[in-house]
Structure formats: structure tokens, C-alpha cells
Short mmCIF file of C-alpha atoms in Angstrom, two decimals:
data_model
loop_
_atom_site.label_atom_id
_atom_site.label_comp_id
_atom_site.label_asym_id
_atom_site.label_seq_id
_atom_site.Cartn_x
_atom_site.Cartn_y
_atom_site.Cartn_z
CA UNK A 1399 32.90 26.27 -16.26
CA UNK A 1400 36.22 24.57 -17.26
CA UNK A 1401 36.01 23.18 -21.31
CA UNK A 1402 38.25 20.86 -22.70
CA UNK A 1403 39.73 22.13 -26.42
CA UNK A 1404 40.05 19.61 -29.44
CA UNK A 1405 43.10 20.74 -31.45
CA UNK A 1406 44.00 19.77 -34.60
CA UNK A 1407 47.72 19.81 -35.12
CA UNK A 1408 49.13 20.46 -38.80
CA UNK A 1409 52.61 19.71 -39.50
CA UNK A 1410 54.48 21.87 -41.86
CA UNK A 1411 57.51 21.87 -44.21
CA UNK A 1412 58.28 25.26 -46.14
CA UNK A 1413 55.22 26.27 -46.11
CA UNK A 1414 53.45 22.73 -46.90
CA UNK A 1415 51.55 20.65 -45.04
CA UNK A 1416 53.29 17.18 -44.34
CA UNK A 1417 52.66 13.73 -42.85
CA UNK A 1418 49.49 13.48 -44.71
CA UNK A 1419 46.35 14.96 -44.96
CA UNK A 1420 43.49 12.67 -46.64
CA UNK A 1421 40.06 14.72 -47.13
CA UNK A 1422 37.49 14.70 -49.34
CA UNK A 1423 36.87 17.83 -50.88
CA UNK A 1424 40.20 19.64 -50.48
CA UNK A 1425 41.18 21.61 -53.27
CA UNK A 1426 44.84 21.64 -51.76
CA UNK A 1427 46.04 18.93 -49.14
CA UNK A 1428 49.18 20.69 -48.78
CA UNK A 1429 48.04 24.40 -48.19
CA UNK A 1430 48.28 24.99 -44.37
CA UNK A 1431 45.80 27.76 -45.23
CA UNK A 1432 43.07 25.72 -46.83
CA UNK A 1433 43.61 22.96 -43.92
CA UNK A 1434 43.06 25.72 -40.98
CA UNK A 1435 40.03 26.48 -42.48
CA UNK A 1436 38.39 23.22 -42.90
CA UNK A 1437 39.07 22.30 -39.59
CA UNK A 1438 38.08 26.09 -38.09
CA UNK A 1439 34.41 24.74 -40.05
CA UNK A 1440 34.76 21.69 -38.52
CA UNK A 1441 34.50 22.68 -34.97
CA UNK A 1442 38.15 22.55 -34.17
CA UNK A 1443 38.87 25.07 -30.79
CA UNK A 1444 42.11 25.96 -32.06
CA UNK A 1445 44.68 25.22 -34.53
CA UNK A 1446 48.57 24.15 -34.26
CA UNK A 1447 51.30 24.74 -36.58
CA UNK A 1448 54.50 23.06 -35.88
CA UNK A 1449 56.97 24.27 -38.48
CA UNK A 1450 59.62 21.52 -38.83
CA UNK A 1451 61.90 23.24 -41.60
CA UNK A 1452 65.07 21.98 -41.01
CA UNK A 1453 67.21 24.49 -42.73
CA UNK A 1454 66.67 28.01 -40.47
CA UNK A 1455 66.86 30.03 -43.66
CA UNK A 1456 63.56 28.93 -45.02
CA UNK A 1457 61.99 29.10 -42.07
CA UNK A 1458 60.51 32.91 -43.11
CA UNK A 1459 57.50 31.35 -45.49
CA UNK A 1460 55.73 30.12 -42.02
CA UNK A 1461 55.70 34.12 -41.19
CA UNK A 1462 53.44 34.21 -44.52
CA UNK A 1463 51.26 31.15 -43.90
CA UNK A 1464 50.66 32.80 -40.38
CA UNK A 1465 49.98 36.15 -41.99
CA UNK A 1466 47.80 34.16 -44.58
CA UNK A 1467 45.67 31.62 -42.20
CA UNK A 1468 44.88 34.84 -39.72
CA UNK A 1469 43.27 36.35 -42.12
CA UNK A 1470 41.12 33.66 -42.66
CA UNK A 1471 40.47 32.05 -39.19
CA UNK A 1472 39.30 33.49 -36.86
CA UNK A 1473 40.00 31.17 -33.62
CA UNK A 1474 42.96 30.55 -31.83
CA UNK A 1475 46.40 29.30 -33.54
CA UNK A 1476 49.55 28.34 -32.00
CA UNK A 1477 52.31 28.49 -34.08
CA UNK A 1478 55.63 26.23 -32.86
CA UNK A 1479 59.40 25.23 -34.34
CA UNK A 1480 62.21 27.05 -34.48
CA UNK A 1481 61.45 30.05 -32.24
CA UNK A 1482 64.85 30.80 -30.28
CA UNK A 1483 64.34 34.50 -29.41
CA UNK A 1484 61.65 37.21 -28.34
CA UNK A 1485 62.32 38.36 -32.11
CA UNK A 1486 61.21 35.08 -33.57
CA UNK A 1487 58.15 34.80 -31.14
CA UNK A 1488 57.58 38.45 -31.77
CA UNK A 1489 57.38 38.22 -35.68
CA UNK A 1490 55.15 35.21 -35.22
CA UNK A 1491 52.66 36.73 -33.22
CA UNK A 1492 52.79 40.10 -35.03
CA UNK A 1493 52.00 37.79 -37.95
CA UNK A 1494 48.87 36.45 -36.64
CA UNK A 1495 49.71 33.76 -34.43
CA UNK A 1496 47.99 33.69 -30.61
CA UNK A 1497 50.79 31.62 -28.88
CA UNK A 1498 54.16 30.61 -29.70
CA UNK A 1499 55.08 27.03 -28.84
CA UNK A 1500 59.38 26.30 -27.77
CA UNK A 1501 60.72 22.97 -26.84
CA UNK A 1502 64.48 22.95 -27.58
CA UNK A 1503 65.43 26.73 -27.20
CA UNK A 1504 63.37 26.66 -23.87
CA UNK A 1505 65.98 23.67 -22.68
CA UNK A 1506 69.28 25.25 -23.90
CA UNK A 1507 68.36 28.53 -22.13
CA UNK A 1508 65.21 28.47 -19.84
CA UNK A 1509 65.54 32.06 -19.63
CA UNK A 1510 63.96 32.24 -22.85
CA UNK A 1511 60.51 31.51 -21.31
CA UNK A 1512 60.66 34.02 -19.10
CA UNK A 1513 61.67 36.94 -21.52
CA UNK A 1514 58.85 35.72 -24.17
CA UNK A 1515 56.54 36.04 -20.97
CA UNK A 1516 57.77 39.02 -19.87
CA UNK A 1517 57.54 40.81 -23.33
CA UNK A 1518 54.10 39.65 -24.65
CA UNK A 1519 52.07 38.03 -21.60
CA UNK A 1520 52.78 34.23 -20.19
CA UNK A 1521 49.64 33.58 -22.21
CA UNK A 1522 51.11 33.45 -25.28
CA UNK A 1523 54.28 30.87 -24.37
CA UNK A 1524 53.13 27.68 -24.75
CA UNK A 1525 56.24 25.29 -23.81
CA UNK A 1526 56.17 21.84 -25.25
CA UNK A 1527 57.69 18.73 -23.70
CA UNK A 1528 58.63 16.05 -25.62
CA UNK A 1529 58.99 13.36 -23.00
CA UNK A 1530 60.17 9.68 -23.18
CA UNK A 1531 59.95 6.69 -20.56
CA UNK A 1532 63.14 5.96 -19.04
CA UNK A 1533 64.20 2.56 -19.87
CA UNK A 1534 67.62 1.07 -18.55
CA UNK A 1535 69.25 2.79 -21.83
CA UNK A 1536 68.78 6.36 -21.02
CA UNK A 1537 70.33 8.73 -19.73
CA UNK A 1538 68.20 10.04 -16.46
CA UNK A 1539 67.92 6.14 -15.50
CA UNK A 1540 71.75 5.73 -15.62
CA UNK A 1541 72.34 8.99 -13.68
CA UNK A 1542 69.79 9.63 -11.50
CA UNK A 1543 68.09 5.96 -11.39
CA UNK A 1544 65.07 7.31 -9.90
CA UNK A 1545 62.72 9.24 -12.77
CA UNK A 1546 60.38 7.84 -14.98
CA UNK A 1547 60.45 10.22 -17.98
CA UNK A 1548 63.33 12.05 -19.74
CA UNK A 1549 62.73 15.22 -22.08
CA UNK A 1550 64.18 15.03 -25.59
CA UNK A 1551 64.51 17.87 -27.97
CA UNK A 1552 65.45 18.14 -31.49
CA UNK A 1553 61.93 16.57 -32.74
CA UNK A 1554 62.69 13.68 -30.37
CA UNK A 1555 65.89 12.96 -31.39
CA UNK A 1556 68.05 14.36 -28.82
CA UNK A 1557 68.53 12.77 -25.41
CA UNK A 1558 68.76 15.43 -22.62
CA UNK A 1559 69.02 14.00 -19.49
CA UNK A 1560 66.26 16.28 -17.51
CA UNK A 1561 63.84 14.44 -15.50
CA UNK A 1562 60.10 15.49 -17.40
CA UNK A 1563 58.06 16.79 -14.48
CA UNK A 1564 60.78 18.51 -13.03
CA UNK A 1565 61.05 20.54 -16.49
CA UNK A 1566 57.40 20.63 -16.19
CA UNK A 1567 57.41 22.35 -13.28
CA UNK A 1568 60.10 24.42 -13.99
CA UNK A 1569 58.64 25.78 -17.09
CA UNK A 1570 55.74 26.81 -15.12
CA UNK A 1571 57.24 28.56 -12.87
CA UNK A 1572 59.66 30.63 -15.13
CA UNK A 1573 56.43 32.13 -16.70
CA UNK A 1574 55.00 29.11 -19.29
CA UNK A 1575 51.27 29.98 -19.63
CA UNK A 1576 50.51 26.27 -21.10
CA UNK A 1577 51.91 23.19 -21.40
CA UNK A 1578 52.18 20.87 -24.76
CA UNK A 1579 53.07 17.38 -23.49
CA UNK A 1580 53.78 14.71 -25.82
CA UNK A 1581 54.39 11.33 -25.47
CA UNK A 1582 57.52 10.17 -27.55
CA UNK A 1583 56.63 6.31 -26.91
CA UNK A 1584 53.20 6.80 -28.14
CA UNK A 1585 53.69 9.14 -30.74
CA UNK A 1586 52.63 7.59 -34.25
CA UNK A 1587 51.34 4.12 -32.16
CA UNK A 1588 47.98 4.83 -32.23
CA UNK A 1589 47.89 3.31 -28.62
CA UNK A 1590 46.81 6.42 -26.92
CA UNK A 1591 48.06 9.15 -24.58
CA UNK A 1592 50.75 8.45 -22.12
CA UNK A 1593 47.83 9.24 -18.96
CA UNK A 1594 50.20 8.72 -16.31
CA UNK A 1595 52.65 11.35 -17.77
CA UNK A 1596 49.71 13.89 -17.94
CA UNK A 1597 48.66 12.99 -14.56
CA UNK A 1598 52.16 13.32 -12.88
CA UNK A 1599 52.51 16.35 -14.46
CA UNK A 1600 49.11 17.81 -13.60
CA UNK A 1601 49.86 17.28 -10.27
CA UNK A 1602 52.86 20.33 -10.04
CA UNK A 1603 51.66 22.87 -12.50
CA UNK A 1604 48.36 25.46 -12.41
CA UNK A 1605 48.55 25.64 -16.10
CA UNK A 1606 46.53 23.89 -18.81
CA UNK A 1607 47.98 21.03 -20.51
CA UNK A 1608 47.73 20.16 -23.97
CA UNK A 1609 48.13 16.06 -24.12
CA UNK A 1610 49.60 14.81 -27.48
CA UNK A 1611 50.77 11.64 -29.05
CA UNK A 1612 49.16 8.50 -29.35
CA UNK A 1613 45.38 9.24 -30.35
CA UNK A 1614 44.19 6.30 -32.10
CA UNK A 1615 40.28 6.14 -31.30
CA UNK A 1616 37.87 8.41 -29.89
CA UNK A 1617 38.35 6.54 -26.38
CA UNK A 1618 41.89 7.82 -25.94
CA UNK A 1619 40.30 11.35 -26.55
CA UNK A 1620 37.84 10.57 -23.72
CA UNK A 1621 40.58 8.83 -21.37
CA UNK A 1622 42.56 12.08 -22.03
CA UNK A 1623 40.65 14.40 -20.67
CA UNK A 1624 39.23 12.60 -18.00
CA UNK A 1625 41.93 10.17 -16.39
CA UNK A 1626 44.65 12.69 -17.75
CA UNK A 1627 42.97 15.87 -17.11
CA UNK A 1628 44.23 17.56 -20.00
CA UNK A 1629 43.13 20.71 -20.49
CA UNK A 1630 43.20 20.50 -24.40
CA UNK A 1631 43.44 17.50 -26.70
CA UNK A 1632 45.86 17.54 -29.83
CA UNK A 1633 45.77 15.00 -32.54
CA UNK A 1634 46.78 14.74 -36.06
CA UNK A 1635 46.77 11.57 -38.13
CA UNK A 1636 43.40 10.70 -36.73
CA UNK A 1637 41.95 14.04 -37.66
CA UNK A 1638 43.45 14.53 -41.11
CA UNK A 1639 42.72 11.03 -42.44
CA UNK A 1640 39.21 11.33 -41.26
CA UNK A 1641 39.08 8.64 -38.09
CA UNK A 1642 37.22 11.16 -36.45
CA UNK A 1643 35.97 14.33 -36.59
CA UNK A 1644 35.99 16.84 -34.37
CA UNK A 1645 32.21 16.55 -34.00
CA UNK A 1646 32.12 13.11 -32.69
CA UNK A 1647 34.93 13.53 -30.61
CA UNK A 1648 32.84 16.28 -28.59
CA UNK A 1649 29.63 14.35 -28.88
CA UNK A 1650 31.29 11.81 -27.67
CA UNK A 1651 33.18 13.86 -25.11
CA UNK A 1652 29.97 15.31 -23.96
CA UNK A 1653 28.26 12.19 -23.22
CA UNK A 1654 30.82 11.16 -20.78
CA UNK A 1655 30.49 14.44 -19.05
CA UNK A 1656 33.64 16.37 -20.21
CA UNK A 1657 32.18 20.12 -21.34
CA UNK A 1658 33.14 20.96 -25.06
CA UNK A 1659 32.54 23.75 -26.91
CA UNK A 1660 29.37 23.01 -29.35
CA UNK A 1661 29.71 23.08 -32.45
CA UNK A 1662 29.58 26.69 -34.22
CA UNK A 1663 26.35 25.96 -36.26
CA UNK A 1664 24.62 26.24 -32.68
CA UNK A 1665 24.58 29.88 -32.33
CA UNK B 598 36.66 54.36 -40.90
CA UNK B 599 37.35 52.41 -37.66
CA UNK B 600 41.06 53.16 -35.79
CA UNK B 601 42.55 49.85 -34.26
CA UNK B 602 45.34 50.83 -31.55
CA UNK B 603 48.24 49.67 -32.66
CA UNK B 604 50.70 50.22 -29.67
CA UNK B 605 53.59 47.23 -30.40
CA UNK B 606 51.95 44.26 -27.85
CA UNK B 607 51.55 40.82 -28.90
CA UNK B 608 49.02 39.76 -31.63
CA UNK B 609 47.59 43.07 -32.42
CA UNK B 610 46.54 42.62 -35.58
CA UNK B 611 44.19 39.89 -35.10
CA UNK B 612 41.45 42.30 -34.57
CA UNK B 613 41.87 44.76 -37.28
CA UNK B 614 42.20 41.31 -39.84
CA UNK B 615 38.66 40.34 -37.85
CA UNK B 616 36.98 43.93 -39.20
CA UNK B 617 38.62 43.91 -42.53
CA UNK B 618 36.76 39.94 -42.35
CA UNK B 619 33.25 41.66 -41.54
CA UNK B 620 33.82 44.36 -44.32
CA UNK B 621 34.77 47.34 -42.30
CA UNK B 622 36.89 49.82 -43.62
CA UNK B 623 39.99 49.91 -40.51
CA UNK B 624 43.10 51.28 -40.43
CA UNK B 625 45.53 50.78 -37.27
CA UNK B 626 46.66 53.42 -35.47
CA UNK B 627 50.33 53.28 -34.98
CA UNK B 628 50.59 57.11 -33.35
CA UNK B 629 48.61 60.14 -31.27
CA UNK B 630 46.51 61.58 -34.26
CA UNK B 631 43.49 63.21 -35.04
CA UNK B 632 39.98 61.52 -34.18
CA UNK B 633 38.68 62.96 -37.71
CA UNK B 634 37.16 60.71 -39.65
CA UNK B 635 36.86 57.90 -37.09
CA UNK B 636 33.62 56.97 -36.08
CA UNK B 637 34.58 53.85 -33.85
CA UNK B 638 37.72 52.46 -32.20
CA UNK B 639 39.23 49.50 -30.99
CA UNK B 640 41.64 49.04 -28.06
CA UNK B 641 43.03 45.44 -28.49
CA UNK B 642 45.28 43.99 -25.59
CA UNK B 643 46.91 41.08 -24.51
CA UNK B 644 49.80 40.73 -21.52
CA UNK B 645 49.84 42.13 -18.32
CA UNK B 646 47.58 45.43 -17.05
CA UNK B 647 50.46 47.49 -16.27
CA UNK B 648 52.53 46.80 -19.70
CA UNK B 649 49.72 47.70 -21.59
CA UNK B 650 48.75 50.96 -19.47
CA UNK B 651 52.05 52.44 -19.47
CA UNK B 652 52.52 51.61 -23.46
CA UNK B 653 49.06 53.35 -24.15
CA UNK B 654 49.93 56.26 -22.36
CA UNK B 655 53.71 56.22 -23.60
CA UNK B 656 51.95 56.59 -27.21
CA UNK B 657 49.72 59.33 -26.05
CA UNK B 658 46.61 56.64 -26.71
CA UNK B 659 45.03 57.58 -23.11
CA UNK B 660 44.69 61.58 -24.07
CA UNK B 661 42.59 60.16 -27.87
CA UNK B 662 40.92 57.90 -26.16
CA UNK B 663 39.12 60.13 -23.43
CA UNK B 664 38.11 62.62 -26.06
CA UNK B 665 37.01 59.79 -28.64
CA UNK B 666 34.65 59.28 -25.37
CA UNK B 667 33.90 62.84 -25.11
CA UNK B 668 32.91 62.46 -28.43
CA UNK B 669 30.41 59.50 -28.22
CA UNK B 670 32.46 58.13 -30.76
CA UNK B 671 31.77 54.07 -30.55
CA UNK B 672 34.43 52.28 -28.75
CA UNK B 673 35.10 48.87 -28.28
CA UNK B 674 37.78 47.20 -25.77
CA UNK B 675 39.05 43.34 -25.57
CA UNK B 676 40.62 41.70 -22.21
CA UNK B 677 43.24 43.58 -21.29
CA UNK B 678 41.68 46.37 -23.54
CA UNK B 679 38.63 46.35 -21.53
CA UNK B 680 40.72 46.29 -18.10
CA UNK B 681 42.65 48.86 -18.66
CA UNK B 682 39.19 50.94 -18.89
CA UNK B 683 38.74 50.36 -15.05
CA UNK B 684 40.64 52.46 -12.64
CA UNK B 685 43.24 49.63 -11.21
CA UNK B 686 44.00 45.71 -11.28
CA UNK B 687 45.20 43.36 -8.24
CA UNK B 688 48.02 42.71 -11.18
CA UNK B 689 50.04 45.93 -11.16
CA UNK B 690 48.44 47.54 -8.41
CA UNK B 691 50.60 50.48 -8.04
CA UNK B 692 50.14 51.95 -12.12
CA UNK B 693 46.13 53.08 -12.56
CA UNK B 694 43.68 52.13 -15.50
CA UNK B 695 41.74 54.51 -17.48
CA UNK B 696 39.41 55.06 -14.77
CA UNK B 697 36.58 55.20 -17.81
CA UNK B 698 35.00 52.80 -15.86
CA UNK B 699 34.61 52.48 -11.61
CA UNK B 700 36.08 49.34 -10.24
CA UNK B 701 38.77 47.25 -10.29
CA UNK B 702 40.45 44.22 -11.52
CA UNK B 703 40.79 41.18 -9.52
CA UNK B 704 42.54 37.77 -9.64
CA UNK B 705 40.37 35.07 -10.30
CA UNK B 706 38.76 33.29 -7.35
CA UNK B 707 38.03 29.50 -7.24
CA UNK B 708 39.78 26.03 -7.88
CA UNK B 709 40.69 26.59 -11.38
CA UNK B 710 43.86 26.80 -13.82
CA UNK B 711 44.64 30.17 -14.36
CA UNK B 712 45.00 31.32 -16.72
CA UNK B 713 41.37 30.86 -18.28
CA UNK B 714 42.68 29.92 -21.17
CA UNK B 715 39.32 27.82 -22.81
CA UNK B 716 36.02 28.71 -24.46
CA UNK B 717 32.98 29.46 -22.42
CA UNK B 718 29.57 29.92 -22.78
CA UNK B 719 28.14 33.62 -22.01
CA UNK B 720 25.69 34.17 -19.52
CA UNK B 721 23.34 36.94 -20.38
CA UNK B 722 22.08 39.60 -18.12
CA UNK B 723 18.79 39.21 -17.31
CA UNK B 724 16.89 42.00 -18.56
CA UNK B 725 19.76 43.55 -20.29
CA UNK B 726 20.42 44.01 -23.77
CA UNK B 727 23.31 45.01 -26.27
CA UNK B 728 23.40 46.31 -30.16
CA UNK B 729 26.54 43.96 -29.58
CA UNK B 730 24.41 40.90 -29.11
CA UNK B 731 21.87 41.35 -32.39
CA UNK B 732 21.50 38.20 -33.71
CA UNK B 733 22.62 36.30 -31.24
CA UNK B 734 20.12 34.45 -29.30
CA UNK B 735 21.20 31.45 -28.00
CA UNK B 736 23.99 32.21 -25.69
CA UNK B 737 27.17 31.53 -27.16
CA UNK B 738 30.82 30.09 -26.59
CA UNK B 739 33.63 32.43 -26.91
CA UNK B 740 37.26 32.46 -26.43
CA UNK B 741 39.09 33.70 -23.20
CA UNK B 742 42.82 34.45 -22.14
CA UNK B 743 42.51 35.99 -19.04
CA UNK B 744 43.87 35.24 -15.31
CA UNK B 745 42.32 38.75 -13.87
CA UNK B 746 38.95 39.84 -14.35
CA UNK B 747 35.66 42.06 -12.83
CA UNK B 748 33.61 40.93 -10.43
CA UNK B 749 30.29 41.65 -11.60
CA UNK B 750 29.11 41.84 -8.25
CA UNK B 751 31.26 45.10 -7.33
CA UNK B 752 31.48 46.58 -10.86
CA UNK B 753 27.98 46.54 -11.73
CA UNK B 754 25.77 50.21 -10.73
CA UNK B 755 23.47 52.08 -12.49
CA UNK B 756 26.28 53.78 -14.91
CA UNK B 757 28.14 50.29 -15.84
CA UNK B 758 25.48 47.78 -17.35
CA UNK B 759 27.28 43.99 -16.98
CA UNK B 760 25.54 42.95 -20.45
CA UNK B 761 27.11 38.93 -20.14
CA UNK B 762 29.31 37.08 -17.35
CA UNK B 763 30.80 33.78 -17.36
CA UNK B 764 31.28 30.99 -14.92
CA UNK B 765 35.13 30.21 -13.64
CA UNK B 766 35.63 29.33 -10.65
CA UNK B 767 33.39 32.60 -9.80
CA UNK B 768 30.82 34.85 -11.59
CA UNK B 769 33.38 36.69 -14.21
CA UNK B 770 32.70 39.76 -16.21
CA UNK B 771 32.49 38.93 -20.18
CA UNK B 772 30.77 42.37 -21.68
CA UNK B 773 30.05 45.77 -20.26
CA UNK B 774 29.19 48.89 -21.44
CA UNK B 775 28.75 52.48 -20.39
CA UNK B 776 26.46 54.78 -22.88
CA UNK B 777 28.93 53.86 -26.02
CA UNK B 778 32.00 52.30 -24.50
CA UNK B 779 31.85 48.72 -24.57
CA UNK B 780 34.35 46.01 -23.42
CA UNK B 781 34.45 42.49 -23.92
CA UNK B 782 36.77 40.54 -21.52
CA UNK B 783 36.96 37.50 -24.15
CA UNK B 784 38.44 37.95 -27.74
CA UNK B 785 35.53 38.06 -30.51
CA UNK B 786 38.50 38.13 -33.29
CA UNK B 787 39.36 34.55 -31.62
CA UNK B 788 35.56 33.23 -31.16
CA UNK B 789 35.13 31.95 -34.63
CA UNK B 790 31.47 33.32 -36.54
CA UNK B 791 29.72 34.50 -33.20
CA UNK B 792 32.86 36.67 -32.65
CA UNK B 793 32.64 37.97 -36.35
CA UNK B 794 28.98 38.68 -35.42
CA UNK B 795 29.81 40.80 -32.57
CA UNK B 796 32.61 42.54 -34.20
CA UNK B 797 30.39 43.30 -37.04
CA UNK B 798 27.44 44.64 -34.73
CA UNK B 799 30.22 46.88 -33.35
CA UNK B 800 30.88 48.12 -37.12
CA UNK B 801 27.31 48.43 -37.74
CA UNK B 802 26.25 50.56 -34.86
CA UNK B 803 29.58 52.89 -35.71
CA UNK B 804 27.70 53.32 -38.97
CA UNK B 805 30.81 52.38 -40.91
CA UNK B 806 30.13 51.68 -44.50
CA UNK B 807 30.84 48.54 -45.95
#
């Protein structure tokens, strides 16, 4: 039967854990490490990294926290920023990580999707899109008039002019073997995920899709997976400031029909 | 000590940092060497059937791991590690498995994503039973990565016991075994304590000390 995966998503800086994580009980709230594992015990189905090191040169301590957090957890972990090459995905997943996630390499040369698929499997290229409603201001709605959502890249900063689905579908087909789709509008709103944008793009990919940005209350969770279809749910502030947990969000999940993975105590 | 094929695919390593987890004593194996002193192996895999055929035999893997067989030396495979066991897969059709096992590989049938990409519950056989499974009762949720799979329906005969399945769009093969080859088409160094449990059943039954 088809599951939906909760996902916690853990920002980090050199090796530190940023934008805030409030728990009780944390010996460390900045040790990407400690953080996987909490969340692993907390029923989370997989884990997210997203490395946002500016400077490239630093970017080799998230090659140790991988090492580190695989050999503590023991479920799934996606590992994303700043992978431009096979050789960057490569050293990532030799390190531990299951997927590799690429957003603005993948858009400078889509190639790069299919060589990471080619080398290592299309199931471990996860290709995010950060995507933005047009508005009479961008670029796509001066050119092209016609499409609702434009992809940005550079954390959000960076206006591409490429029409969302159509990179959505594109990605697919060069050999993507998920999708992360974020919401720039409703990132940080707490308003809850962009559903039409999932839906539009569920509608011209095969591949799961990992909805982000916007999670506020448990009902966006539930509106996610069943209005948007997502395949996978990733949130962060609500998780790591305690909102929610990741066992009421699949109690609650369950309840309205959507099949979760219980939590581990069960077995 | 337990040998973890190490032959330069993907996320490797995942496994043998899974049985170092559990308390086995593992080593990868990184070239063709000798089977002394191993009393189980591991065959991890991930990406596409025909990659990982032709890099196991390019290494010389396919030659150690027919006479670790011979042997009856314990031997575990995951996904694409457990595929390559059969004789062929609808994904490279023209480069052939193992052949350990009789059957092929097949796409996955059914209105679903592909790939599988999700946890799952196991089904158990009925009747069946696995050292693999000690412990666990209740049947558990695991994590799979897989667009190809057996069909239990075609693989299963009086050699090949189909220990668990899984429901995706069709009935999908999650476990076999054949006397002491087993292969698990999900990853137990992904499935959190259940898959620890498993991997440490494996470790047990290869009477590995700990």
C-alpha cells in the first residue's frame, strides 16, 4: 500500500544546526547528530539535511556530520546544498547519505541529473524546486504571461525565469527519482502548503513528491497529503519548536485515512 | 567476521555501519579474496540491475560469492543485492543475474509511483518462518527503494521459500531464502530498530561473536 513519510528537515551551517531548534532534553541544539537522533526516536520516516554554507570551502564538515549521523541512524537521510557534480553527490553518499538533494546546479546544467542518475541509481537524486507565484513583477509573467509559478535558485533568491511544472516535468524525465517542492510564498508563513502547486505538479510526474513550506498546524499536514497528494511531508519550525510531533501528525494522519508508518515502539 | 561487498555503488556503507550498530565484527570487502575467516556475507546494492551485475563480476565478487554458497556460509542480500541473485531483470534484460535463485525480475505492476520509494508493512508467509524474523511478531514497516521486483507468484517453488511480501500496486517480494541465502528486497540498515533486529538475527545465526 502507498504511505505517506513525515520528514523532519534540519538546516545546517558548518556543521551546526540553524534556524532554531527548541527541545526539552537536548544536550546539544546545535549538533545535527544529536537532532537526527531524537527525531529517528521520534518516529520521523526520514531525515533532511540542507547544508546552506555559503562559503564552498567549508562545505567539507557536512561530509563528517553525514559520516557521523549514519552511524547513528539508521533510516533514511537526504542530504542537500551545494552538490554541483557526481563527485560531490558521490562523497555524500559514500559518507552515509541515501539521496542527494540539487536545486541550483540541476538549473544551470540539467545534465547534472541525469549523470547523478546514471552513476548511482535515479533513486538517490532527489531534485528540489523552489517555486514562487508569478505576480505582475516576475520574470515568467513578463515573458511568457501565461504560467503561474517561476523556479528560483540560490536559496530563493535568484529569479530564473523557468515556468515550475515545466522544470518539474523536466526533471523527471532526465532521471529525478523524487521531487522536493517548496513553496517560496509560504515558506516561514505558517499558512500552509502551496496545494495547488503540488497538485499541478502531480499531475506530469510518476515520482513522489516531497511538499515543503508553509506547515503551520497539523491540518496543513493532513491537507498535504490528501488535497496535494504528496508523497512525503517536510517541515521544520513546527517540528523543532515542538508544535507537533511526529506522533500526532500520523495519528492524526491516520484518522483521516492517509497510511503512515506506526510508530517504531509497535514492533 | 562478516565481509560486506564493497564494489564502489552508491551508499555502501550504510550496511556495514548497521552491523558494526548490532555489535558484529565486519569488515568490507573492497577486492576478490579469500572466504577464510568469514562466516557470513553481505551483498548491499542500490542503482540499476545491470550496473551492479557487471561491477560484481568486474571485481571478481560473482566467482566468491558462488563458493561462499558452496560453502553454506550465511549470506544475506538487499534490493538490488537480492536481484541480482535471480537469473535476469525486465531492467537490463540482455546482462544475466546470479542465477542463485530461478526467476526473474519484473517492473512493478499497478497504478503506483515508481519508484516505491516509502515504508511498508511486511506480509508474512503463512506457514513460513525465518531465523531472520526472531523477535519479530507483529509484522513490521520497513523501508523500500525499488521500481523492479519478484513476483511471488512465479518465484515461489519448493527450493525458494517467499518468507514476507508486500502490497504495491501488486503482491511484491520483500524476503526469500534458499537453505542459507537470504535476500531482503527492502533495506533493514534503513528500517530503523526492526531493521537492526533483522540485521542482527543475520549476525546471530552466522555465529559471529559480539
Amino acid at each position: 500500500m502507498q504511505s505517506v513519510r513525515i520528514i523532519p528537515c534540519l538546516d545546517v551551517d558548518q556543521g551546526r544546526v540553524v534556524k532554531g531548534v527548541n527541545f526539552i532534553d537536548i544536550r546539544d541544539a546545535g549538533d545535527p547528530v544529536e537532532l537526527a537522533k531524537i527525531y529517528d526516536r521520534s518516529g520521523a520516516d526520514e531525515i533532511v539535511f540542507l547544508d546552506i554554507t555559503a562559503s564552498s570551502d567549508r562545505r567539507g564538515t557536512m561530509i563528517d556530520v553525514v559520516e557521523n549521523t549514519a552511524r547513528e541512524v539508521f533510516i533514511p537521510l537526504t542530504v542537500g546544498g551545494g552538490v554541483r557534480s557526481v563527485e560531490d553527490a558521490r562523497k555524500l553518499l559514500r559518507a552515509g547519505a541515501d539521496k542527494v538533494s540539487i536545486n541550483t546546479a540541476a538549473i544551470e546544467r540539467p545534465e547534472l541529473i541525469s549523470e547523478i542518475s546514471a552513476e548511482f541509481g535515479a533513486q538517490c537524486v532527489v531534485v528540489a524546486i523552489d517555486a514562487r507565484r508569478c505576480d505582475s513583477s516576475t520574470k515568467v509573467a513578463n515573458i511568457q504571461g501565461n504560467y503561474l509559478w517561476e523556479v528560483f535558485t540560490h536559496g530563493g533568491r535568484e529569479s530564473t525565469g523557468i515556468d515550475a511544472i515545466e522544470w518539474a516535468r523536466k526533471a523527471g524525465e532526465l532521471g529525478a527519482g523524487e521531487l522536493l517542492v517548496t513553496s517560496m510564498d509560504r515558506d516561514g508563513t505558517a499558512m500552509g502548503y502551496d496545494i495547488e502547486l503540488l497538485q499541478k505538479i502531480g499531475q506530469v510526474v510518476g515520482i513522489p513528491l516531497i511538499a515543503s513550506g508553509g506547515v503551520g498546524n497539523i491540518n496543513h499536514l493532513i491537507e498535504g497529503a490528501i488535497s496535494g497528494k504528496a508523497d512525503a511531508l517536510l517541515a521544520a519550525t513546527i517540528f523543532h519548536f515542538g508544535i507537533i510531533s511526529i506522533a500526532e501528525v500520523k495519528k492524526a494522519l491516520k484518522e483521516n485515512g492517509v497510511n503512515v508508518r506506526p510508530m517504531q515502539d509497535d514492533f | 567476521m562478516i565481509g560486506v561487498f564493497d564494489y564502489g555503488i552508491g551508499n555502501l556503507a550504510s550496511a556495514y555501519k548497521a552491523l558494526v550498530k548490532v555489535g558484529a565484527d565486519a569488515k568490507l570487502i573492497t577486492a576478490s579474496e579469500s572466504l577464510n575467516g568469514l562466516q557470513g556475507l553481505v551483498l548491499p546494492g542500490v542503482g540499476a540491475f545491470g550496473s551492479c551485475v557487471n561491477a560484481i563480476r568486474e571485481m571478481g565478487f560473482d566467482n566468491l560469492i558462488v563458493s561462499a554458497v558452496e560453502r553454506e556460509i550465511p549470506f544475506l542480500g538487499i534490493c538490488i543485492g537480492m536481484q541480482v541473485l535471480f537469473e535476469n531483470s525486465q531492467e537490463d534484460p540482455l546482462v544475466e543475474g546470479l542465477g542463485l535463485f530461478k526467476g526473474s525480475i519484473e517492473k512493478i505492476q499497478g497504478d503506483v509511483k515508481l519508484p516505491q520509494m516509502q515504508w511498508n508493512e511486511l506480509e508474512f508467509e503463512k506457514g513460513q518462518t525465518s531465523e531472520l524474523l526472531k523477535g519479530i511478531e507483529v509484522e513490521p514497516w520497513v523501508y523500500f527503494v525499488h521500481s523492479y521486483a519478484a513476483n511471488p507468484d512465479i518465484v515461489r517453488d519448493k527450493e525458494l521459500k517467499v518468507v514476507a511480501t508486500c502490497q504495491y500496486g501488486s503482491d511484491v517480494v520483500a524476503m526469500v531464502e534458499k537453505d542459507k541465502v537470504y535476500g531482503v528486497q527492502f533495506h533493514p540498515e534503513k528500517s530503523g530498530k526492526v531493521g537492526l533486529r533483522l540485521l542482527s538475527n543475520f549476525v546471530e545465526l552466522c555465529g559471529v561473536s559480539r
